[in-house]
PDB file of C-alpha atoms and ligand atoms in Angstrom:
ATOM      1  CA  MET A  27       4.465   3.559  -0.857  1.00 31.00           C
ATOM      2  CA  GLU A  28       5.875   3.239   3.138  1.00 33.00           C
ATOM      3  CA  SER A  29       9.591   2.982   3.034  1.00 33.00           C
ATOM      4  CA  TRP A  30      11.493   0.811   5.299  1.00 35.00           C
ATOM      5  CA  THR A  31      14.483   0.023   6.627  1.00 37.00           C
ATOM      6  CA  LYS A  32      17.142  -2.782   7.319  1.00 40.00           C
ATOM      7  CA  ALA A  33      17.001  -3.565  11.533  1.00 41.00           C
ATOM      8  CA  SER A  34      19.135  -6.190  12.818  1.00 40.00           C
ATOM      9  CA  ASN A  35      16.920  -8.229  14.851  1.00 44.00           C
ATOM     10  CA  PRO A  36      13.181  -8.089  15.342  1.00 41.00           C
ATOM     11  CA  ASN A  37      13.767  -8.785  18.831  1.00 42.00           C
ATOM     12  CA  VAL A  38      16.016  -6.992  19.793  1.00 36.00           C
ATOM     13  CA  ASP A  39      15.140  -3.881  18.452  1.00 39.00           C
ATOM     14  CA  LEU A  40      11.745  -3.394  17.295  1.00 37.00           C
ATOM     15  CA  PRO A  41      12.136  -2.538  13.300  1.00 41.00           C
ATOM     16  CA  VAL A  42       9.061   0.389  13.050  1.00 38.00           C
ATOM     17  CA  ALA A  43       8.065   1.922   9.895  1.00 40.00           C
ATOM     18  CA  ASP A  44       8.603   5.643   9.752  1.00 41.00           C
ATOM     19  CA  LYS A  45       5.262   6.018  11.178  1.00 44.00           C
ATOM     20  CA  PRO A  46       5.049   5.599  15.299  1.00 42.00           C
ATOM     21  CA  SER A  47       2.196   4.660  15.309  1.00 56.00           C
ATOM     22  CA  ALA A  48       2.238   1.394  12.754  1.00 82.00           C
ATOM     23  CA  VAL A  49       3.074  -1.778  14.158  1.00 92.00           C
ATOM     24  CA  PRO A  50       6.121  -3.913  13.835  1.00 95.00           C
ATOM     25  CA  PHE A  51       6.488  -5.513  10.892  1.00 97.00           C
ATOM     26  CA  ALA A  52       9.207  -7.644   9.576  1.00 98.00           C
ATOM     27  CA  VAL A  53      10.697  -9.800   7.762  1.00 98.00           C
ATOM     28  CA  THR A  54      13.942 -12.033   9.278  1.00 98.00           C
ATOM     29  CA  ILE A  55      15.992 -13.980   6.010  1.00 98.00           C
ATOM     30  CA  LEU A  56      17.076 -17.592   8.267  1.00 98.00           C
ATOM     31  CA  GLY A  57      18.312 -18.771   5.025  1.00 97.00           C
ATOM     32  CA  SER A  58      18.136 -17.657   1.166  1.00 96.00           C
ATOM     33  CA  GLY A  59      20.071 -20.518  -0.305  1.00 95.00           C
ATOM     34  CA  SER A  60      18.993 -22.926  -2.897  1.00 92.00           C
ATOM     35  CA  ALA A  61      18.712 -26.761  -2.453  1.00 87.00           C
ATOM     36  CA  SER A  62      22.696 -27.561  -2.829  1.00 88.00           C
ATOM     37  CA  PRO A  63      24.842 -27.193   0.132  1.00 87.00           C
ATOM     38  CA  ALA A  64      27.344 -24.210   0.588  1.00 87.00           C
ATOM     39  CA  LEU A  65      29.596 -24.694   3.565  1.00 86.00           C
ATOM     40  CA  ASP A  66      27.787 -21.125   5.980  1.00 87.00           C
ATOM     41  CA  ARG A  67      24.664 -20.795   3.012  1.00 92.00           C
ATOM     42  CA  HIS A  68      21.558 -22.124   4.759  1.00 96.00           C
ATOM     43  CA  GLN A  69      18.360 -23.516   2.689  1.00 97.00           C
ATOM     44  CA  THR A  70      15.486 -21.120   2.474  1.00 98.00           C
ATOM     45  CA  ALA A  71      13.086 -19.729   5.197  1.00 98.00           C
ATOM     46  CA  GLN A  72      11.921 -16.298   7.039  1.00 98.00           C
ATOM     47  CA  LEU A  73      10.392 -15.045   9.783  1.00 98.00           C
ATOM     48  CA  VAL A  74       7.594 -12.646   9.266  1.00 98.00           C
ATOM     49  CA  THR A  75       6.599 -10.712  13.150  1.00 98.00           C
ATOM     50  CA  TYR A  76       3.618  -8.429  12.777  1.00 97.00           C
ATOM     51  CA  GLY A  77       3.131  -6.980  16.262  1.00 95.00           C
ATOM     52  CA  ASN A  78       3.412 -10.406  18.545  1.00 94.00           C
ATOM     53  CA  ASP A  79       2.117 -12.754  15.906  1.00 96.00           C
ATOM     54  CA  HIS A  80       5.242 -14.994  14.708  1.00 97.00           C
ATOM     55  CA  PHE A  81       4.772 -16.165  10.589  1.00 98.00           C
ATOM     56  CA  LEU A  82       7.686 -18.719   9.983  1.00 98.00           C
ATOM     57  CA  ILE A  83       8.041 -19.434   5.827  1.00 98.00           C
ATOM     58  CA  ASP A  84       9.163 -22.079   5.036  1.00 98.00           C
ATOM     59  CA  CYS A  85      11.261 -24.232   6.550  1.00 98.00           C
ATOM     60  CA  GLY A  86      14.642 -25.569   4.921  1.00 98.00           C
ATOM     61  CA  GLU A  87      17.156 -27.903   6.693  1.00 97.00           C
ATOM     62  CA  GLY A  88      18.131 -26.338  10.050  1.00 97.00           C
ATOM     63  CA  THR A  89      16.041 -23.110  10.697  1.00 98.00           C
ATOM     64  CA  GLN A  90      15.435 -24.381  13.879  1.00 98.00           C
ATOM     65  CA  TYR A  91      18.910 -23.320  14.294  1.00 97.00           C
ATOM     66  CA  ARG A  92      18.495 -20.848  12.973  1.00 97.00           C
ATOM     67  CA  LEU A  93      15.778 -19.164  14.601  1.00 97.00           C
ATOM     68  CA  ILE A  94      17.735 -19.589  18.132  1.00 96.00           C
ATOM     69  CA  GLU A  95      20.854 -17.563  16.413  1.00 96.00           C
ATOM     70  CA  GLN A  96      18.393 -14.607  15.865  1.00 95.00           C
ATOM     71  CA  ARG A  97      17.094 -14.638  19.126  1.00 94.00           C
ATOM     72  CA  ALA A  98      13.377 -15.809  18.483  1.00 94.00           C
ATOM     73  CA  ARG A  99      11.959 -18.356  20.254  1.00 92.00           C
ATOM     74  CA  PRO A 100      10.461 -21.419  18.002  1.00 94.00           C
ATOM     75  CA  SER A 101       7.725 -21.461  20.781  1.00 94.00           C
ATOM     76  CA  ARG A 102       6.226 -18.038  19.360  1.00 95.00           C
ATOM     77  CA  LEU A 103       5.199 -19.748  16.454  1.00 97.00           C
ATOM     78  CA  LYS A 104       2.111 -19.781  15.475  1.00 97.00           C
ATOM     79  CA  TYR A 105       1.171 -19.855  11.976  1.00 98.00           C
ATOM     80  CA  ILE A 106       3.447 -21.885   9.418  1.00 98.00           C
ATOM     81  CA  PHE A 107       3.886 -21.236   5.682  1.00 98.00           C
ATOM     82  CA  ILE A 108       5.066 -24.193   2.853  1.00 98.00           C
ATOM     83  CA  SER A 109       5.563 -23.266  -0.317  1.00 98.00           C
ATOM     84  CA  HIS A 110       6.230 -26.232  -1.252  1.00 98.00           C
ATOM     85  CA  LEU A 111       7.631 -29.962  -0.671  1.00 98.00           C
ATOM     86  CA  HIS A 112      11.425 -29.297  -2.682  1.00 98.00           C
ATOM     87  CA  GLY A 113      13.356 -30.322   0.329  1.00 97.00           C
ATOM     88  CA  ASP A 114      14.970 -27.217   0.727  1.00 98.00           C
ATOM     89  CA  HIS A 115      12.311 -25.542   1.547  1.00 98.00           C
ATOM     90  CA  TYR A 116      10.537 -27.770   4.045  1.00 98.00           C
ATOM     91  CA  PHE A 117      12.852 -30.963   5.874  1.00 98.00           C
ATOM     92  CA  GLY A 118      13.420 -28.459   8.520  1.00 98.00           C
ATOM     93  CA  LEU A 119       9.742 -29.124   9.574  1.00 98.00           C
ATOM     94  CA  MET A 120       9.849 -32.175  11.157  1.00 97.00           C
ATOM     95  CA  PRO A 121      12.436 -31.643  13.556  1.00 97.00           C
ATOM     96  CA  LEU A 122      10.739 -28.327  14.564  1.00 98.00           C
ATOM     97  CA  LEU A 123       7.797 -29.983  15.354  1.00 97.00           C
ATOM     98  CA  SER A 124       9.819 -32.631  17.522  1.00 96.00           C
ATOM     99  CA  SER A 125      11.149 -30.169  19.112  1.00 96.00           C
ATOM    100  CA  LEU A 126       7.900 -28.024  20.186  1.00 97.00           C
ATOM    101  CA  ASN A 127       6.283 -31.801  20.601  1.00 95.00           C
ATOM    102  CA  MET A 128       9.021 -31.832  23.304  1.00 94.00           C
ATOM    103  CA  GLY A 129       9.272 -29.031  24.891  1.00 95.00           C
ATOM    104  CA  GLY A 130       5.904 -29.291  26.292  1.00 93.00           C
ATOM    105  CA  ARG A 131       3.910 -27.202  23.610  1.00 96.00           C
ATOM    106  CA  THR A 132       0.456 -26.704  24.316  1.00 96.00           C
ATOM    107  CA  GLU A 133      -0.742 -24.154  22.049  1.00 97.00           C
ATOM    108  CA  ASP A 134      -2.675 -24.866  18.281  1.00 97.00           C
ATOM    109  CA  LEU A 135      -0.184 -24.030  15.588  1.00 98.00           C
ATOM    110  CA  PHE A 136      -1.733 -23.846  12.347  1.00 98.00           C
ATOM    111  CA  LEU A 137      -0.037 -24.963   9.185  1.00 98.00           C
ATOM    112  CA  PHE A 138      -0.543 -24.108   5.737  1.00 98.00           C
ATOM    113  CA  GLY A 139       1.429 -26.426   2.701  1.00 98.00           C
ATOM    114  CA  PRO A 140       0.720 -28.277  -0.241  1.00 98.00           C
ATOM    115  CA  HIS A 141      -1.639 -31.388  -0.576  1.00 97.00           C
ATOM    116  CA  GLY A 142       0.502 -33.873   0.656  1.00 97.00           C
ATOM    117  CA  LEU A 143       2.124 -32.643   3.445  1.00 98.00           C
ATOM    118  CA  ASP A 144       0.358 -33.453   6.044  1.00 97.00           C
ATOM    119  CA  GLU A 145       0.220 -37.508   4.684  1.00 97.00           C
ATOM    120  CA  ILE A 146       4.129 -37.056   5.573  1.00 97.00           C
ATOM    121  CA  ILE A 147       3.980 -35.423   9.573  1.00 96.00           C
ATOM    122  CA  THR A 148       1.490 -38.256   9.982  1.00 95.00           C
ATOM    123  CA  THR A 149       3.496 -41.403   8.763  1.00 95.00           C
ATOM    124  CA  THR A 150       6.941 -39.757  10.161  1.00 93.00           C
ATOM    125  CA  PHE A 151       5.089 -39.394  13.790  1.00 92.00           C
ATOM    126  CA  ARG A 152       3.085 -42.361  13.159  1.00 93.00           C
ATOM    127  CA  ILE A 153       5.731 -45.129  12.341  1.00 92.00           C
ATOM    128  CA  SER A 154       8.092 -43.915  15.453  1.00 89.00           C
ATOM    129  CA  ASN A 155       5.079 -43.703  17.402  1.00 86.00           C
ATOM    130  CA  GLY A 156       5.284 -40.405  18.313  1.00 85.00           C
ATOM    131  CA  LYS A 157       1.845 -38.743  19.834  1.00 88.00           C
ATOM    132  CA  PHE A 158       1.447 -35.371  18.964  1.00 90.00           C
ATOM    133  CA  PHE A 159       0.228 -32.789  22.862  1.00 93.00           C
ATOM    134  CA  PHE A 160      -0.563 -30.096  20.884  1.00 96.00           C
ATOM    135  CA  PRO A 161      -3.404 -29.312  18.528  1.00 97.00           C
ATOM    136  CA  LEU A 162      -1.568 -29.207  14.824  1.00 97.00           C
ATOM    137  CA  HIS A 163      -4.014 -27.705  12.314  1.00 97.00           C
ATOM    138  CA  PHE A 164      -3.279 -28.548   8.783  1.00 98.00           C
ATOM    139  CA  GLN A 165      -4.921 -26.532   5.386  1.00 98.00           C
ATOM    140  CA  ALA A 166      -3.866 -27.349   2.125  1.00 98.00           C
ATOM    141  CA  ILE A 167      -3.022 -24.778  -0.443  1.00 98.00           C
ATOM    142  CA  SER A 168      -4.378 -25.439  -3.743  1.00 95.00           C
ATOM    143  CA  ALA A 169      -1.772 -23.961  -6.271  1.00 96.00           C
ATOM    144  CA  GLU A 170      -4.524 -23.120  -8.758  1.00 96.00           C
ATOM    145  CA  LYS A 171      -5.853 -19.777  -8.053  1.00 96.00           C
ATOM    146  CA  PRO A 172      -4.709 -17.513  -5.240  1.00 98.00           C
ATOM    147  CA  ALA A 173      -6.657 -17.960  -2.141  1.00 98.00           C
ATOM    148  CA  LEU A 174      -7.131 -16.387   1.062  1.00 98.00           C
ATOM    149  CA  LEU A 175      -5.750 -18.584   3.782  1.00 98.00           C
ATOM    150  CA  LEU A 176      -5.292 -16.605   6.954  1.00 98.00           C
ATOM    151  CA  ASP A 177      -7.470 -12.974   8.404  1.00 98.00           C
ATOM    152  CA  LEU A 178      -6.221 -11.762  11.151  1.00 97.00           C
ATOM    153  CA  PRO A 179      -7.538  -8.577  13.376  1.00 93.00           C
ATOM    154  CA  GLY A 180      -4.513  -6.539  11.586  1.00 94.00           C
ATOM    155  CA  LEU A 181      -3.795  -8.480   8.567  1.00 97.00           C
ATOM    156  CA  THR A 182      -4.916 -11.125   5.669  1.00 98.00           C
ATOM    157  CA  VAL A 183      -2.371 -14.135   4.109  1.00 98.00           C
ATOM    158  CA  GLU A 184      -3.382 -15.137   0.664  1.00 98.00           C
ATOM    159  CA  SER A 185      -1.332 -17.331  -1.819  1.00 98.00           C
ATOM    160  CA  ILE A 186       0.338 -16.272  -4.875  1.00 98.00           C
ATOM    161  CA  PRO A 187       0.202 -19.592  -7.098  1.00 98.00           C
ATOM    162  CA  LEU A 188       3.999 -20.169  -8.989  1.00 98.00           C
ATOM    163  CA  ASP A 189       5.005 -21.929 -12.096  1.00 98.00           C
ATOM    164  CA  HIS A 190       7.597 -24.341 -10.492  1.00 98.00           C
ATOM    165  CA  GLY A 191       6.999 -27.572 -12.222  1.00 96.00           C
ATOM    166  CA  ILE A 192       5.418 -28.914  -8.945  1.00 98.00           C
ATOM    167  CA  ALA A 193       2.330 -27.327  -6.668  1.00 98.00           C
ATOM    168  CA  CYS A 194       4.093 -23.957  -5.713  1.00 98.00           C
ATOM    169  CA  THR A 195       2.670 -20.782  -4.394  1.00 98.00           C
ATOM    170  CA  GLY A 196       4.047 -17.768  -2.687  1.00 98.00           C
ATOM    171  CA  PHE A 197       2.955 -15.967   0.454  1.00 98.00           C
ATOM    172  CA  LEU A 198       1.308 -12.103   0.015  1.00 98.00           C
ATOM    173  CA  PHE A 199       0.492 -10.524   3.988  1.00 98.00           C
ATOM    174  CA  ARG A 200      -1.857  -7.959   3.239  1.00 98.00           C
ATOM    175  CA  GLU A 201      -1.961  -5.277   6.893  1.00 97.00           C
ATOM    176  CA  LYS A 202      -5.807  -4.191   7.375  1.00 95.00           C
ATOM    177  CA  PRO A 203      -6.243  -0.605   6.889  1.00 90.00           C
ATOM    178  CA  PRO A 204      -5.322   1.078  10.128  1.00 85.00           C
ATOM    179  CA  LYS A 205      -7.773   2.404  12.305  1.00 85.00           C
ATOM    180  CA  PRO A 206      -7.862   6.284  12.369  1.00 88.00           C
ATOM    181  CA  LYS A 207      -6.520   8.109  15.398  1.00 88.00           C
ATOM    182  CA  LEU A 208      -8.402  10.058  17.475  1.00 89.00           C
ATOM    183  CA  LEU A 209      -7.513  13.940  18.001  1.00 90.00           C
ATOM    184  CA  ARG A 210      -8.919  14.048  21.944  1.00 86.00           C
ATOM    185  CA  GLU A 211      -7.248  17.766  22.659  1.00 89.00           C
ATOM    186  CA  LYS A 212     -10.161  18.767  19.749  1.00 88.00           C
ATOM    187  CA  LEU A 213     -12.569  17.226  21.949  1.00 88.00           C
ATOM    188  CA  PRO A 214     -14.189  18.021  25.165  1.00 87.00           C
ATOM    189  CA  ASP A 215     -13.965  16.078  28.171  1.00 87.00           C
ATOM    190  CA  ASN A 216     -16.704  14.892  29.020  1.00 88.00           C
ATOM    191  CA  VAL A 217     -17.389  13.177  25.585  1.00 89.00           C
ATOM    192  CA  PRO A 218     -19.322   9.977  26.002  1.00 89.00           C
ATOM    193  CA  VAL A 219     -17.226   6.439  25.361  1.00 89.00           C
ATOM    194  CA  ALA A 220     -19.473   5.611  23.060  1.00 89.00           C
ATOM    195  CA  VAL A 221     -18.488   8.756  21.214  1.00 90.00           C
ATOM    196  CA  LEU A 222     -15.127   8.416  21.027  1.00 89.00           C
ATOM    197  CA  LYS A 223     -15.654   4.299  19.743  1.00 89.00           C
ATOM    198  CA  THR A 224     -17.690   5.799  16.533  1.00 92.00           C
ATOM    199  CA  LEU A 225     -15.369   8.279  15.661  1.00 91.00           C
ATOM    200  CA  LYS A 226     -12.444   5.279  16.615  1.00 87.00           C
ATOM    201  CA  GLU A 227     -13.968   3.390  14.174  1.00 87.00           C
ATOM    202  CA  GLY A 228     -13.826   5.945  11.493  1.00 87.00           C
ATOM    203  CA  HIS A 229     -17.481   7.018  11.730  1.00 91.00           C
ATOM    204  CA  ASP A 230     -19.404  10.406  12.097  1.00 93.00           C
ATOM    205  CA  ALA A 231     -21.053  10.872  16.071  1.00 92.00           C
ATOM    206  CA  LEU A 232     -24.498  11.415  15.829  1.00 92.00           C
ATOM    207  CA  ASP A 233     -27.353  12.464  18.184  1.00 88.00           C
ATOM    208  CA  GLU A 234     -30.798  10.522  18.217  1.00 89.00           C
ATOM    209  CA  THR A 235     -32.054  12.584  16.151  1.00 92.00           C
ATOM    210  CA  GLY A 236     -29.650  11.722  13.026  1.00 91.00           C
ATOM    211  CA  HIS A 237     -27.971  14.418  12.869  1.00 93.00           C
ATOM    212  CA  THR A 238     -24.053  14.992  13.419  1.00 93.00           C
ATOM    213  CA  LEU A 239     -22.059  15.883  16.663  1.00 90.00           C
ATOM    214  CA  TYR A 240     -18.754  14.588  15.639  1.00 92.00           C
ATOM    215  CA  ALA A 241     -17.791  14.408  12.031  1.00 92.00           C
ATOM    216  CA  ALA A 242     -14.719  11.933  11.869  1.00 92.00           C
ATOM    217  CA  ASN A 243     -12.607  13.989   9.218  1.00 90.00           C
ATOM    218  CA  GLU A 244     -12.263  16.694  11.665  1.00 92.00           C
ATOM    219  CA  TYR A 245     -11.900  14.684  14.973  1.00 92.00           C
ATOM    220  CA  THR A 246      -9.476  12.018  13.943  1.00 93.00           C
ATOM    221  CA  THR A 247      -6.384  11.693  11.371  1.00 91.00           C
ATOM    222  CA  PRO A 248      -5.950   8.638   8.855  1.00 87.00           C
ATOM    223  CA  GLY A 249      -3.945   6.166  10.639  1.00 86.00           C
ATOM    224  CA  PRO A 250      -0.675   5.206   8.823  1.00 87.00           C
ATOM    225  CA  ALA A 251      -1.055   3.311   5.328  1.00 92.00           C
ATOM    226  CA  PRO A 252      -1.597  -0.250   4.841  1.00 96.00           C
ATOM    227  CA  ARG A 253       1.568  -1.942   4.178  1.00 97.00           C
ATOM    228  CA  SER A 254       1.805  -5.492   2.352  1.00 98.00           C
ATOM    229  CA  TYR A 255       4.850  -8.027   2.062  1.00 98.00           C
ATOM    230  CA  ALA A 256       4.872 -10.431  -0.686  1.00 98.00           C
ATOM    231  CA  TYR A 257       7.025 -13.487  -0.863  1.00 98.00           C
ATOM    232  CA  CYS A 258       7.674 -15.312  -4.299  1.00 98.00           C
ATOM    233  CA  SER A 259       8.867 -18.559  -3.477  1.00 97.00           C
ATOM    234  CA  ASP A 260      10.405 -20.951  -6.503  1.00 98.00           C
ATOM    235  CA  THR A 261       9.512 -19.876  -9.577  1.00 98.00           C
ATOM    236  CA  ARG A 262       9.898 -19.375 -13.361  1.00 97.00           C
ATOM    237  CA  TYR A 263       9.777 -15.821 -14.815  1.00 97.00           C
ATOM    238  CA  ASN A 264       5.961 -15.539 -14.664  1.00 97.00           C
ATOM    239  CA  GLU A 265       3.807 -12.054 -15.274  1.00 98.00           C
ATOM    240  CA  ARG A 266       0.582 -13.892 -14.344  1.00 97.00           C
ATOM    241  CA  ILE A 267       1.792 -12.872 -10.627  1.00 98.00           C
ATOM    242  CA  ILE A 268       2.090  -8.705 -11.454  1.00 98.00           C
ATOM    243  CA  ASP A 269      -1.524  -8.405 -10.824  1.00 98.00           C
ATOM    244  CA  GLN A 270      -1.419  -9.672  -7.553  1.00 98.00           C
ATOM    245  CA  ILE A 271       1.831  -8.139  -6.262  1.00 98.00           C
ATOM    246  CA  GLN A 272       1.238  -4.694  -7.873  1.00 98.00           C
ATOM    247  CA  GLY A 273       2.424  -2.326  -5.741  1.00 98.00           C
ATOM    248  CA  VAL A 274       3.574  -4.105  -2.579  1.00 98.00           C
ATOM    249  CA  ASP A 275       6.307  -2.132   0.056  1.00 98.00           C
ATOM    250  CA  LEU A 276       8.301  -4.755   0.022  1.00 98.00           C
ATOM    251  CA  LEU A 277       8.733  -8.051  -2.688  1.00 98.00           C
ATOM    252  CA  TYR A 278      11.160 -10.814  -1.795  1.00 98.00           C
ATOM    253  CA  HIS A 279      11.589 -12.780  -5.508  1.00 98.00           C
ATOM    254  CA  GLU A 280      13.754 -16.087  -5.733  1.00 98.00           C
ATOM    255  CA  ALA A 281      16.819 -15.332  -8.382  1.00 98.00           C
ATOM    256  CA  THR A 282      18.699 -18.410  -8.626  1.00 97.00           C
ATOM    257  CA  PHE A 283      20.576 -17.869 -11.205  1.00 98.00           C
ATOM    258  CA  ARG A 284      22.376 -15.272 -12.581  1.00 97.00           C
ATOM    259  CA  ASP A 285      22.545 -13.822 -16.813  1.00 96.00           C
ATOM    260  CA  ASP A 286      24.792 -16.270 -17.490  1.00 96.00           C
ATOM    261  CA  ASN A 287      22.916 -19.247 -17.099  1.00 96.00           C
ATOM    262  CA  GLY A 288      19.189 -18.024 -18.297  1.00 94.00           C
ATOM    263  CA  GLN A 289      17.965 -20.650 -20.498  1.00 95.00           C
ATOM    264  CA  ARG A 290      18.999 -22.935 -17.239  1.00 95.00           C
ATOM    265  CA  ALA A 291      16.908 -21.037 -15.498  1.00 96.00           C
ATOM    266  CA  SER A 292      13.847 -21.618 -17.175  1.00 95.00           C
ATOM    267  CA  GLU A 293      14.477 -25.169 -17.648  1.00 96.00           C
ATOM    268  CA  VAL A 294      14.753 -26.166 -14.477  1.00 97.00           C
ATOM    269  CA  TYR A 295      11.197 -24.297 -12.938  1.00 98.00           C
ATOM    270  CA  HIS A 296      13.580 -21.033 -11.713  1.00 98.00           C
ATOM    271  CA  CYS A 297      14.659 -17.125 -12.147  1.00 98.00           C
ATOM    272  CA  THR A 298      17.311 -15.146 -12.716  1.00 98.00           C
ATOM    273  CA  ALA A 299      18.826 -11.747 -10.677  1.00 98.00           C
ATOM    274  CA  ARG A 300      17.178  -9.602 -13.816  1.00 98.00           C
ATOM    275  CA  GLN A 301      13.822 -11.561 -14.551  1.00 98.00           C
ATOM    276  CA  ALA A 302      12.887 -11.307 -10.458  1.00 98.00           C
ATOM    277  CA  ALA A 303      14.163  -7.489 -10.864  1.00 98.00           C
ATOM    278  CA  LEU A 304      12.002  -6.839 -14.697  1.00 98.00           C
ATOM    279  CA  LEU A 305       8.916  -8.699 -12.240  1.00 98.00           C
ATOM    280  CA  ALA A 306       9.803  -6.200  -9.496  1.00 98.00           C
ATOM    281  CA  GLN A 307       9.457  -3.107 -12.045  1.00 98.00           C
ATOM    282  CA  LYS A 308       6.400  -4.688 -13.726  1.00 98.00           C
ATOM    283  CA  ALA A 309       4.405  -4.909 -10.826  1.00 98.00           C
ATOM    284  CA  ASP A 310       5.674  -1.250  -9.166  1.00 98.00           C
ATOM    285  CA  VAL A 311       7.245  -2.614  -5.768  1.00 98.00           C
ATOM    286  CA  GLY A 312       8.410  -0.423  -3.453  1.00 98.00           C
ATOM    287  CA  GLN A 313      11.525  -2.324  -2.666  1.00 98.00           C
ATOM    288  CA  LEU A 314      12.889  -5.661  -4.099  1.00 98.00           C
ATOM    289  CA  LEU A 315      14.708  -8.760  -2.174  1.00 98.00           C
ATOM    290  CA  ILE A 316      16.619 -11.316  -4.317  1.00 98.00           C
ATOM    291  CA  GLY A 317      17.195 -14.388  -2.580  1.00 98.00           C
ATOM    292  CA  HIS A 318      17.069 -18.572  -3.343  1.00 97.00           C
ATOM    293  CA  PHE A 319      21.224 -17.722  -4.416  1.00 96.00           C
ATOM    294  CA  SER A 320      22.627 -21.005  -6.548  1.00 96.00           C
ATOM    295  CA  SER A 321      25.220 -22.526  -4.293  1.00 94.00           C
ATOM    296  CA  ARG A 322      27.517 -21.815  -8.377  1.00 94.00           C
ATOM    297  CA  TYR A 323      28.110 -19.059  -7.335  1.00 95.00           C
ATOM    298  CA  LYS A 324      30.864 -17.688  -4.868  1.00 91.00           C
ATOM    299  CA  SER A 325      29.414 -14.560  -4.590  1.00 92.00           C
ATOM    300  CA  PHE A 326      26.924 -12.468  -4.258  1.00 94.00           C
ATOM    301  CA  ASP A 327      27.916  -9.169  -5.591  1.00 95.00           C
ATOM    302  CA  GLU A 328      26.969  -9.918  -9.516  1.00 96.00           C
ATOM    303  CA  PHE A 329      22.958 -10.732  -8.567  1.00 97.00           C
ATOM    304  CA  LEU A 330      23.089  -7.365  -7.279  1.00 98.00           C
ATOM    305  CA  THR A 331      24.253  -5.156 -10.530  1.00 97.00           C
ATOM    306  CA  GLU A 332      21.793  -7.759 -13.033  1.00 98.00           C
ATOM    307  CA  ALA A 333      19.009  -6.680 -10.791  1.00 98.00           C
ATOM    308  CA  GLN A 334      19.786  -3.412  -9.950  1.00 98.00           C
ATOM    309  CA  ASP A 335      19.647  -2.807 -14.023  1.00 98.00           C
ATOM    310  CA  GLU A 336      16.162  -3.394 -13.806  1.00 98.00           C
ATOM    311  CA  PHE A 337      15.165  -1.880 -10.789  1.00 98.00           C
ATOM    312  CA  THR A 338      17.139   0.047  -8.521  1.00 98.00           C
ATOM    313  CA  ALA A 339      15.530  -0.492  -5.173  1.00 98.00           C
ATOM    314  CA  THR A 340      16.978  -4.271  -4.575  1.00 98.00           C
ATOM    315  CA  GLU A 341      18.666  -6.140  -1.960  1.00 98.00           C
ATOM    316  CA  LEU A 342      19.595  -8.933  -1.339  1.00 98.00           C
ATOM    317  CA  ALA A 343      18.171 -11.386   1.246  1.00 97.00           C
ATOM    318  CA  ILE A 344      21.369 -11.792   3.772  1.00 96.00           C
ATOM    319  CA  GLU A 345      20.775 -14.382   5.739  1.00 96.00           C
ATOM    320  CA  GLY A 346      20.721 -12.963   9.325  1.00 96.00           C
ATOM    321  CA  GLN A 347      18.915  -9.554   8.404  1.00 97.00           C
ATOM    322  CA  SER A 348      15.600  -8.252   9.016  1.00 97.00           C
ATOM    323  CA  PHE A 349      14.039  -6.153   6.859  1.00 97.00           C
ATOM    324  CA  ALA A 350      11.004  -3.585   7.894  1.00 96.00           C
ATOM    325  CA  ILE A 351       8.304  -3.166   6.113  1.00 96.00           C
TER     326      ILE A 351
HETATM  327 ZN1   ZN B 577      14.070 -24.492  -3.570  1.00 89.37          ZN
HETATM  328 ZN1   ZN B 578      11.870 -26.002  -5.235  1.00 89.37          ZN
END
């Protein structure tokens, strides 16, 4: 399991996992409050960075300001994932799209979200006579079963069906196994480029008769272990997701309530900190981040205490903090 560390900002000091050859992969918490507003807390949004790719997960009210605060240029976003259509997860989307439009964006933007989100956007812009100057691609997500949403050269993103009363999904970012590293010092200087390419792909280099010239396991070392991040948005305690998130390096899971509201949590399709930790323990994840704290609680310490009772490797999703995966 890859260890992860806190870093202050993904754009300033690049958070890199402990292996130097790993592509920088991090999540920055832009907001971890729940629906009711509270001073100095913000509604849900996270910025995931993988190499040069920027992904936004959920977009609560004011998210564009949180991005600017983190010195993450909104124009760098290419992929946006919306978990569900409760306002605290998407009311920041229209202003963000509008600003991107005014800013002269021309690059494609890929938006993934529940059925109906496209209609909301179209209606909003149609009534105000707005026009998009950049291609906005929308893909509706079904909350019935897990689906592959995005397949990039370095990673994939899958949906995680959740139990929240309305259609709601989480998102699982899985790095593809990195290519092996070539041991150049072991190879003669005059090795053809085609051989180097073959070895880098992890295959043996053969001669015309099919005999091995250079064995991949002798002239390469395996790349770093692939990493994964699961984001579980609003949900009731739901053991059905365990198989899908089994062994992820970092799990974010909502923890709206503490033990004192255990009954209420289930009634309103949310979780307690202890339940989030129980899932993390059952899914054998590396680390747990909890957030989506109800505004009724004035401090977060007891969320952590209750969660760590079940799963010690738990941290609070404190706004403004970045976590390298
Ligand atoms: Zn919410
Ligand atoms: Zn919700």
